[in-house]
PDB file of C-alpha atoms in Angstrom:
ATOM      1  CA  UNK A   1      23.374 -11.496  -2.347  1.00  0.00           C
ATOM      2  CA  UNK A   2      26.720 -10.025  -3.232  1.00  0.00           C
ATOM      3  CA  UNK A   3      28.351  -7.541  -0.924  1.00  0.00           C
ATOM      4  CA  UNK A   4      28.912  -4.207  -2.615  1.00  0.00           C
ATOM      5  CA  UNK A   5      32.579  -3.645  -3.422  1.00  0.00           C
ATOM      6  CA  UNK A   6      34.490  -0.735  -2.044  1.00  0.00           C
ATOM      7  CA  UNK A   7      35.718   1.873  -4.492  1.00  0.00           C
ATOM      8  CA  UNK A   8      39.282   3.234  -4.455  1.00  0.00           C
ATOM      9  CA  UNK A   9      38.772   5.478  -1.397  1.00  0.00           C
ATOM     10  CA  UNK A  10      37.263   2.708   0.745  1.00  0.00           C
ATOM     11  CA  UNK A  11      33.624   3.780   0.375  1.00  0.00           C
ATOM     12  CA  UNK A  12      30.851   2.008  -1.500  1.00  0.00           C
ATOM     13  CA  UNK A  13      29.328   3.664  -4.560  1.00  0.00           C
ATOM     14  CA  UNK A  14      25.657   4.616  -4.405  1.00  0.00           C
ATOM     15  CA  UNK A  15      24.895   2.481  -7.477  1.00  0.00           C
ATOM     16  CA  UNK A  16      26.434  -0.572  -5.795  1.00  0.00           C
ATOM     17  CA  UNK A  17      24.435   0.065  -2.611  1.00  0.00           C
ATOM     18  CA  UNK A  18      21.193   0.366  -4.601  1.00  0.00           C
ATOM     19  CA  UNK A  19      21.860  -2.877  -6.488  1.00  0.00           C
ATOM     20  CA  UNK A  20      22.695  -4.722  -3.253  1.00  0.00           C
ATOM     21  CA  UNK A  21      19.549  -3.349  -1.558  1.00  0.00           C
ATOM     22  CA  UNK A  22      17.323  -4.301  -4.506  1.00  0.00           C
ATOM     23  CA  UNK A  23      18.763  -7.810  -4.597  1.00  0.00           C
ATOM     24  CA  UNK A  24      18.254  -8.154  -0.835  1.00  0.00           C
ATOM     25  CA  UNK A  25      14.676  -6.796  -0.986  1.00  0.00           C
ATOM     26  CA  UNK A  26      13.698  -9.130  -3.818  1.00  0.00           C
ATOM     27  CA  UNK A  27      15.318 -12.131  -2.168  1.00  0.00           C
ATOM     28  CA  UNK A  28      13.154 -11.829   0.979  1.00  0.00           C
ATOM     29  CA  UNK A  29       9.823 -11.075  -0.720  1.00  0.00           C
ATOM     30  CA  UNK A  30       7.489 -14.018  -1.196  1.00  0.00           C
ATOM     31  CA  UNK A  31       5.685 -14.229  -4.513  1.00  0.00           C
ATOM     32  CA  UNK A  32       2.756 -11.779  -4.590  1.00  0.00           C
ATOM     33  CA  UNK A  33      -0.818 -12.968  -4.135  1.00  0.00           C
ATOM     34  CA  UNK A  34      -1.830 -10.741  -7.024  1.00  0.00           C
ATOM     35  CA  UNK A  35      -0.860  -7.758  -9.150  1.00  0.00           C
ATOM     36  CA  UNK A  36      -2.629  -4.376  -9.312  1.00  0.00           C
ATOM     37  CA  UNK A  37      -1.473  -1.694 -11.747  1.00  0.00           C
ATOM     38  CA  UNK A  38       1.858  -3.545 -12.088  1.00  0.00           C
ATOM     39  CA  UNK A  39       2.385  -3.504  -8.298  1.00  0.00           C
ATOM     40  CA  UNK A  40       2.505  -6.677  -6.190  1.00  0.00           C
ATOM     41  CA  UNK A  41      -0.356  -7.324  -3.768  1.00  0.00           C
ATOM     42  CA  UNK A  42       0.223  -9.368  -0.607  1.00  0.00           C
ATOM     43  CA  UNK A  43      -2.522 -10.840   1.559  1.00  0.00           C
ATOM     44  CA  UNK A  44      -2.295 -10.074   5.272  1.00  0.00           C
ATOM     45  CA  UNK A  45      -4.995 -11.465   7.518  1.00  0.00           C
ATOM     46  CA  UNK A  46      -6.559  -8.655   9.618  1.00  0.00           C
ATOM     47  CA  UNK A  47      -6.938 -11.197  12.439  1.00  0.00           C
ATOM     48  CA  UNK A  48      -3.142 -11.438  12.696  1.00  0.00           C
ATOM     49  CA  UNK A  49      -2.600  -7.675  12.835  1.00  0.00           C
ATOM     50  CA  UNK A  50      -2.916  -5.856  16.165  1.00  0.00           C
ATOM     51  CA  UNK A  51      -4.535  -2.758  14.727  1.00  0.00           C
ATOM     52  CA  UNK A  52      -5.599  -2.574  11.139  1.00  0.00           C
ATOM     53  CA  UNK A  53      -8.146  -0.158   9.744  1.00  0.00           C
ATOM     54  CA  UNK A  54      -8.681   2.007   6.713  1.00  0.00           C
ATOM     55  CA  UNK A  55      -8.700   5.778   6.765  1.00  0.00           C
ATOM     56  CA  UNK A  56     -10.157   8.295   4.354  1.00  0.00           C
ATOM     57  CA  UNK A  57      -9.700  12.034   4.211  1.00  0.00           C
ATOM     58  CA  UNK A  58     -11.845  13.982   1.746  1.00  0.00           C
ATOM     59  CA  UNK A  59     -11.867  17.651   0.754  1.00  0.00           C
ATOM     60  CA  UNK A  60     -13.944  19.726  -1.632  1.00  0.00           C
ATOM     61  CA  UNK A  61     -17.423  18.411  -0.824  1.00  0.00           C
ATOM     62  CA  UNK A  62     -20.199  20.639  -2.170  1.00  0.00           C
ATOM     63  CA  UNK A  63     -22.903  18.791  -0.135  1.00  0.00           C
ATOM     64  CA  UNK A  64     -25.045  18.160  -3.203  1.00  0.00           C
ATOM     65  CA  UNK A  65     -25.497  14.404  -3.152  1.00  0.00           C
ATOM     66  CA  UNK A  66     -25.827  13.806  -6.898  1.00  0.00           C
ATOM     67  CA  UNK A  67     -22.907  16.050  -7.902  1.00  0.00           C
ATOM     68  CA  UNK A  68     -20.557  15.752  -4.890  1.00  0.00           C
ATOM     69  CA  UNK A  69     -18.228  13.286  -6.602  1.00  0.00           C
ATOM     70  CA  UNK A  70     -17.289  15.937  -9.175  1.00  0.00           C
ATOM     71  CA  UNK A  71     -15.790  18.303  -6.607  1.00  0.00           C
ATOM     72  CA  UNK A  72     -14.556  15.889  -3.917  1.00  0.00           C
ATOM     73  CA  UNK A  73     -11.051  14.487  -3.671  1.00  0.00           C
ATOM     74  CA  UNK A  74     -10.267  11.688  -1.223  1.00  0.00           C
ATOM     75  CA  UNK A  75      -7.096  10.067   0.044  1.00  0.00           C
ATOM     76  CA  UNK A  76      -7.425   6.479   1.293  1.00  0.00           C
ATOM     77  CA  UNK A  77      -4.953   4.521   3.389  1.00  0.00           C
ATOM     78  CA  UNK A  78      -5.064   0.763   3.923  1.00  0.00           C
ATOM     79  CA  UNK A  79      -7.603   0.378   1.173  1.00  0.00           C
ATOM     80  CA  UNK A  80      -7.763  -3.329   0.438  1.00  0.00           C
ATOM     81  CA  UNK A  81      -8.632  -5.173  -2.743  1.00  0.00           C
ATOM     82  CA  UNK A  82     -10.708  -8.355  -2.518  1.00  0.00           C
ATOM     83  CA  UNK A  83      -9.181 -10.656  -5.115  1.00  0.00           C
ATOM     84  CA  UNK A  84     -12.294 -12.853  -5.194  1.00  0.00           C
ATOM     85  CA  UNK A  85     -15.019 -10.208  -5.603  1.00  0.00           C
ATOM     86  CA  UNK A  86     -12.631  -7.824  -7.435  1.00  0.00           C
ATOM     87  CA  UNK A  87     -13.816  -4.925  -5.304  1.00  0.00           C
ATOM     88  CA  UNK A  88     -12.204  -2.571  -2.811  1.00  0.00           C
ATOM     89  CA  UNK A  89     -12.735  -3.130   0.915  1.00  0.00           C
ATOM     90  CA  UNK A  90     -12.537  -0.588   3.725  1.00  0.00           C
ATOM     91  CA  UNK A  91     -11.950  -1.765   7.315  1.00  0.00           C
ATOM     92  CA  UNK A  92     -13.529   0.295  10.098  1.00  0.00           C
ATOM     93  CA  UNK A  93     -11.467   1.192  13.163  1.00  0.00           C
ATOM     94  CA  UNK A  94     -12.657   0.135  16.629  1.00  0.00           C
ATOM     95  CA  UNK A  95     -13.720   3.760  17.221  1.00  0.00           C
ATOM     96  CA  UNK A  96     -15.781   3.802  14.020  1.00  0.00           C
ATOM     97  CA  UNK A  97     -17.450   0.514  14.961  1.00  0.00           C
ATOM     98  CA  UNK A  98     -18.590   2.058  18.269  1.00  0.00           C
ATOM     99  CA  UNK A  99     -20.417   4.920  16.523  1.00  0.00           C
TER     100      UNK A  99
END
């Protein structure tokens, strides 16, 4: 990657820093294992990670089983996509597995 050039007062312009950062970021990224909604997907084996689990936080439940989905909103973190089954996968934490 090119080093950003200094402008007349000895500092580097923000645009030059952004371009240098983007070039550096793209240079170190391996090719993605897949694409989802135009975003790269990378496989990381859970066995190689020290602590990896999904989390979900939901609000707005009306406790009526058939209609709950209409009023509930959930935020998921570490929601994985199985590229073979084409389905989402949630990983339980050690605490959840003990329940």
